[in-house]
Coordinates of C-alpha atoms and ligand atoms in Angstrom, one line a residue:
M156 CA -16.3 56.8 -1.0
G157 CA -15.9 55.3 -4.5
V158 CA -18.7 56.3 -6.7
C159 CA -21.0 57.3 -3.9
F160 CA -21.9 60.9 -3.4
R161 CA -21.5 61.6 0.3
F162 CA -24.4 63.9 0.7
F163 CA -27.0 61.3 -0.2
C164 CA -25.6 58.4 1.7
H165 CA -27.0 57.8 5.1
S166 CA -24.9 54.9 6.4
I167 CA -21.9 52.8 5.7
S168 CA -24.1 49.8 4.8
N169 CA -26.0 51.9 2.3
R170 CA -22.9 53.0 0.6
D171 CA -22.0 49.5 0.1
K172 CA -25.2 48.2 -1.4
A173 CA -27.8 50.8 -2.2
C174 CA -26.4 54.1 -3.0
F175 CA -28.5 56.3 -5.2
M176 CA -31.6 54.2 -5.0
I177 CA -34.0 57.2 -5.5
D178 CA -37.7 56.6 -6.1
L179 CA -39.1 59.6 -7.8
H180 CA -42.6 58.2 -8.4
T181 CA -44.6 57.1 -5.4
H182 CA -48.2 57.5 -4.1
T183 CA -49.7 58.1 -0.7
D184 CA -53.3 57.7 0.3
F185 CA -53.9 61.2 -1.0
S186 CA -54.1 59.5 -4.4
F187 CA -57.5 58.1 -5.2
D188 CA -55.8 54.7 -5.6
G189 CA -53.2 55.0 -3.0
H190 CA -53.0 52.6 0.0
A191 CA -50.4 53.9 2.4
T192 CA -49.9 57.0 4.5
G193 CA -47.0 59.2 3.9
E194 CA -45.5 58.1 7.2
E195 CA -45.8 54.5 6.2
M196 CA -44.0 55.2 2.9
L197 CA -41.2 57.0 4.6
T198 CA -40.7 54.3 7.2
K199 CA -40.5 51.8 4.4
A200 CA -38.1 53.9 2.4
A201 CA -35.8 54.1 5.4
E202 CA -36.0 50.3 5.9
L203 CA -35.0 49.8 2.2
G204 CA -32.1 52.3 2.5
L205 CA -33.4 54.6 -0.2
E206 CA -31.7 57.9 -0.5
A207 CA -34.7 59.9 -1.4
I208 CA -38.3 59.6 -2.5
A209 CA -40.8 61.9 -4.0
F210 CA -44.5 61.8 -3.2
T211 CA -46.2 62.1 -6.6
D212 CA -49.9 61.9 -5.9
H213 CA -52.4 61.9 -8.8
V214 CA -53.8 65.1 -9.9
E215 CA -55.8 64.5 -13.2
M216 CA -55.8 67.9 -14.7
D217 CA -58.6 67.3 -17.2
C218 CA -61.1 66.3 -14.5
Y219 CA -59.7 68.4 -11.7
T220 CA -62.6 68.6 -9.3
G221 CA -64.6 65.5 -10.3
P222 CA -64.8 61.9 -9.2
P223 CA -63.2 59.5 -9.2
Y224 CA -60.0 61.5 -8.7
Y225 CA -61.0 64.4 -6.5
S226 CA -57.8 66.1 -7.6
D227 CA -58.2 69.4 -5.8
A228 CA -58.2 67.6 -2.4
A229 CA -55.3 65.5 -3.6
A230 CA -53.1 68.4 -4.6
A231 CA -53.7 70.3 -1.4
G232 CA -53.5 67.2 0.9
S233 CA -50.4 65.8 -0.7
F234 CA -48.5 69.0 -0.6
T235 CA -49.5 69.7 3.0
L236 CA -48.4 66.1 3.9
Y237 CA -45.0 66.8 2.3
E238 CA -44.6 70.1 4.3
R239 CA -45.6 68.4 7.5
L240 CA -43.1 65.5 7.1
K241 CA -40.1 66.9 5.2
E242 CA -38.1 68.1 8.2
R243 CA -38.4 64.9 10.2
A244 CA -38.4 62.4 7.3
P245 CA -35.9 59.6 7.8
V246 CA -34.9 59.8 4.1
R247 CA -34.8 62.9 1.9
L248 CA -38.4 63.7 0.9
L249 CA -39.2 65.6 -2.3
A250 CA -42.3 67.5 -3.3
G251 CA -43.8 66.0 -6.4
I252 CA -47.0 65.6 -8.3
E253 CA -48.1 63.2 -11.0
A254 CA -49.9 65.6 -13.3
G255 CA -52.3 63.6 -15.5
Q256 CA -53.0 65.0 -18.9
P257 CA -51.6 68.4 -18.1
H258 CA -51.8 69.7 -21.7
Y259 CA -55.5 68.9 -22.0
A260 CA -56.1 71.6 -19.3
P261 CA -53.1 73.9 -19.4
E262 CA -54.8 76.6 -17.3
V263 CA -55.7 74.2 -14.5
T264 CA -52.2 72.9 -14.6
A265 CA -50.6 76.3 -14.5
F266 CA -52.9 77.1 -11.5
V267 CA -51.9 74.0 -9.6
L268 CA -48.2 74.3 -10.4
S269 CA -48.1 77.9 -9.2
A270 CA -50.0 77.1 -6.0
Y271 CA -47.3 74.7 -4.6
T272 CA -43.6 74.7 -4.6
Y273 CA -42.9 71.4 -6.3
D274 CA -39.5 69.8 -6.7
E275 CA -40.7 67.7 -9.7
V276 CA -43.7 67.4 -11.9
V277 CA -44.2 63.9 -13.4
G278 CA -46.3 64.2 -16.6
S279 CA -48.5 61.3 -17.4
I280 CA -51.3 60.4 -19.8
H281 CA -53.8 58.0 -18.4
N282 CA -56.7 58.6 -20.8
L283 CA -57.3 60.0 -24.3
R284 CA -59.4 63.1 -24.5
G285 CA -63.0 62.5 -23.4
M286 CA -62.2 58.8 -22.7
Q287 CA -61.7 56.9 -19.5
D288 CA -58.4 55.9 -18.0
F289 CA -56.7 53.0 -20.0
S290 CA -56.8 51.1 -16.7
F291 CA -60.5 51.2 -16.5
M292 CA -61.1 50.1 -20.1
A293 CA -62.0 46.6 -21.3
Y294 CA -60.1 45.4 -24.4
E295 CA -61.6 41.9 -25.1
D296 CA -64.2 43.2 -27.5
A297 CA -62.0 45.9 -29.2
S298 CA -60.8 45.1 -32.6
D299 CA -57.1 45.3 -33.4
E300 CA -57.7 48.3 -35.5
T301 CA -59.5 50.1 -32.7
I302 CA -56.6 49.4 -30.3
A303 CA -54.1 50.5 -33.0
G304 CA -56.1 53.8 -33.3
W305 CA -56.0 54.4 -29.5
L306 CA -52.3 53.8 -29.4
R307 CA -51.6 56.2 -32.4
D308 CA -53.6 58.8 -30.5
Y309 CA -51.8 58.0 -27.3
F310 CA -48.3 58.4 -28.7
E311 CA -49.4 61.7 -30.4
E312 CA -50.6 62.9 -27.0
E313 CA -47.3 61.8 -25.4
R314 CA -45.5 64.0 -28.0
L315 CA -47.8 67.0 -27.2
L316 CA -47.2 66.5 -23.5
A317 CA -43.4 66.4 -24.0
E318 CA -43.7 69.6 -26.2
S319 CA -45.9 71.4 -23.7
G320 CA -43.2 72.3 -21.1
L321 CA -45.6 71.5 -18.4
A322 CA -43.8 68.6 -16.8
D323 CA -40.2 67.7 -15.9
I324 CA -40.4 64.0 -16.3
L325 CA -42.2 61.9 -18.8
A326 CA -43.8 59.0 -17.0
H327 CA -44.5 55.5 -18.1
L328 CA -44.1 56.0 -21.8
T329 CA -45.9 52.7 -22.6
Y330 CA -48.6 53.0 -20.0
P331 CA -51.5 51.5 -22.1
L332 CA -49.5 48.3 -22.6
R333 CA -49.8 47.6 -18.9
Y334 CA -53.4 46.8 -19.5
I335 CA -53.8 46.0 -23.2
V336 CA -50.9 43.5 -23.2
G337 CA -50.3 42.8 -19.6
D338 CA -53.8 42.3 -18.3
F339 CA -55.8 41.5 -21.5
G340 CA -53.1 39.6 -23.4
R341 CA -53.7 41.5 -26.6
Q342 CA -50.7 41.4 -28.9
V343 CA -49.1 44.8 -29.7
D344 CA -46.0 45.3 -31.9
L345 CA -44.6 48.6 -31.0
A346 CA -42.5 48.6 -34.2
A347 CA -45.7 50.0 -35.8
Y348 CA -45.3 53.1 -33.6
A349 CA -41.6 53.5 -33.8
G350 CA -41.7 56.7 -35.8
Q351 CA -44.2 58.2 -33.3
I352 CA -42.1 57.1 -30.3
D353 CA -39.0 58.6 -31.9
A354 CA -40.9 61.9 -32.1
V355 CA -41.8 61.6 -28.4
L356 CA -38.2 60.8 -27.4
K357 CA -36.8 63.6 -29.5
A358 CA -39.3 66.1 -27.9
V359 CA -38.2 64.9 -24.4
I360 CA -34.6 65.6 -25.3
R361 CA -35.3 68.9 -27.0
N362 CA -37.3 70.2 -24.1
G363 CA -34.8 69.1 -21.4
M364 CA -37.1 66.6 -19.8
A365 CA -36.1 63.3 -18.2
L366 CA -37.5 60.0 -19.3
E367 CA -38.8 57.9 -16.5
I368 CA -37.8 54.3 -16.2
N369 CA -41.0 53.1 -14.5
T370 CA -40.4 49.7 -12.8
S371 CA -44.0 48.9 -12.0
G372 CA -44.2 46.6 -15.1
L373 CA -41.6 44.3 -13.6
R374 CA -44.0 43.3 -10.8
Q375 CA -47.1 43.2 -13.1
N376 CA -48.2 41.0 -15.9
L377 CA -46.4 43.1 -18.5
G378 CA -43.0 41.8 -17.1
V379 CA -40.9 44.7 -18.3
T380 CA -40.2 48.3 -17.4
L381 CA -42.2 51.2 -19.0
P382 CA -40.6 51.8 -21.5
D383 CA -38.7 48.6 -22.0
E384 CA -35.1 48.2 -22.8
H385 CA -35.5 48.6 -26.6
F386 CA -36.9 52.1 -26.3
L387 CA -34.5 53.1 -23.6
R388 CA -31.7 52.1 -26.0
R389 CA -33.4 54.2 -28.7
Y390 CA -33.6 57.1 -26.4
R391 CA -29.9 56.9 -25.7
Q392 CA -29.1 56.5 -29.4
L393 CA -31.0 59.7 -30.1
G394 CA -28.9 61.5 -27.5
G395 CA -31.1 61.1 -24.4
E396 CA -29.2 61.4 -21.2
R397 CA -31.7 62.4 -18.5
I398 CA -33.4 59.5 -16.8
T399 CA -35.3 59.0 -13.5
F400 CA -36.5 55.9 -11.8
G401 CA -39.9 55.3 -10.3
S402 CA -41.5 52.3 -8.7
D403 CA -45.0 53.9 -9.0
A404 CA -45.8 52.3 -5.7
H405 CA -49.3 52.6 -4.4
Y406 CA -48.5 50.3 -1.4
T407 CA -45.5 50.2 0.8
K408 CA -44.7 46.7 -0.4
H409 CA -44.0 48.1 -3.9
L410 CA -41.8 51.0 -2.8
G411 CA -38.4 50.8 -4.5
L412 CA -39.3 47.6 -6.2
G413 CA -37.3 47.0 -9.4
L414 CA -35.1 50.0 -9.0
D415 CA -32.0 47.7 -8.8
R416 CA -33.0 45.9 -12.1
G417 CA -33.8 49.2 -13.8
I418 CA -30.5 50.7 -12.7
A419 CA -28.6 47.7 -13.9
M420 CA -30.3 47.9 -17.3
A421 CA -29.6 51.6 -17.6
K422 CA -25.9 51.0 -16.9
Q423 CA -25.8 48.3 -19.5
I424 CA -27.3 50.6 -22.1
G425 CA -24.7 53.3 -21.3
F426 CA -26.4 55.7 -19.0
E427 CA -24.1 57.0 -16.3
K428 CA -26.3 59.3 -14.2
Q429 CA -29.8 59.9 -13.0
C430 CA -31.7 63.0 -12.3
L431 CA -32.8 64.0 -8.8
Y432 CA -35.1 67.1 -9.1
I433 CA -34.9 69.9 -6.6
R434 CA -37.2 72.9 -7.3
R435 CA -37.8 71.6 -10.8
T436 CA -34.2 71.4 -11.7
C437 CA -32.3 68.2 -12.5
T438 CA -29.4 67.5 -10.3
E439 CA -27.4 64.7 -11.9
V440 CA -26.3 62.0 -9.5
P441 CA -24.5 58.7 -10.3
L442 CA -26.5 55.6 -11.0
G443 CA -24.7 53.8 -8.2
Ligands
LIG193 ZN1 -49.5 57.1 -13.8
LIG194 ZN1 -48.2 56.9 -10.6

């Protein structure tokens, strides 16, 4: 068996090439921006030889019932989908949720997290308080100072999220860069935020969370994982051990994309294991 953990391997060929490809951040069409059914995602996961996937549909806690997210229907629909598919899924299916801004609305978050038996809670910040999602904003007319202020606020909110205990996994640490740098070509030197990012990483470690290596940036204009290698090295230096991988796929064609590159990078940095969450507890499995 070598380094493979028998329980998670489905076939001889998978053992040889794709053991422990686990995608813990994926979306179905119960997300407002999802474009694939749960069945389609599972079929694709089996085709790719993934060992497990989690459905982590968007529930934006700070605008729980309103458009454009319609989060109440997403939470109920996504979990019902999981329950309907889990027994006959061709790969292991985990019950997840991408909780947006959970610490902005802790009572709503507590309500949702108590209503469903999740395996994992992915914690994200998509917007600053009272503002729209970074993905909806236009940056061409914003001054460098304005953007710097948004990023200072963002990393402070990331720290507060990590301290909140409301999530198991800190998602896409450098999310605003996907748009500010990747889509709008504005220059951002994250060295200016190194102290703040250290505080986030230390909070992740102190609170027993996992840091997500979100591979979506590899297929997008940004061209790197979120966070990138530099901050993953820093996380490791600070004592970080818990990591997860997520493609953040909203289409079947993006499922599992970049996991191999992310795993190779993590190994090079010195990580040896990844977390698979069951009932909100990290089970460490090899990287592959
Ligand atoms: Zn997200
Ligand atoms: Zn996502």
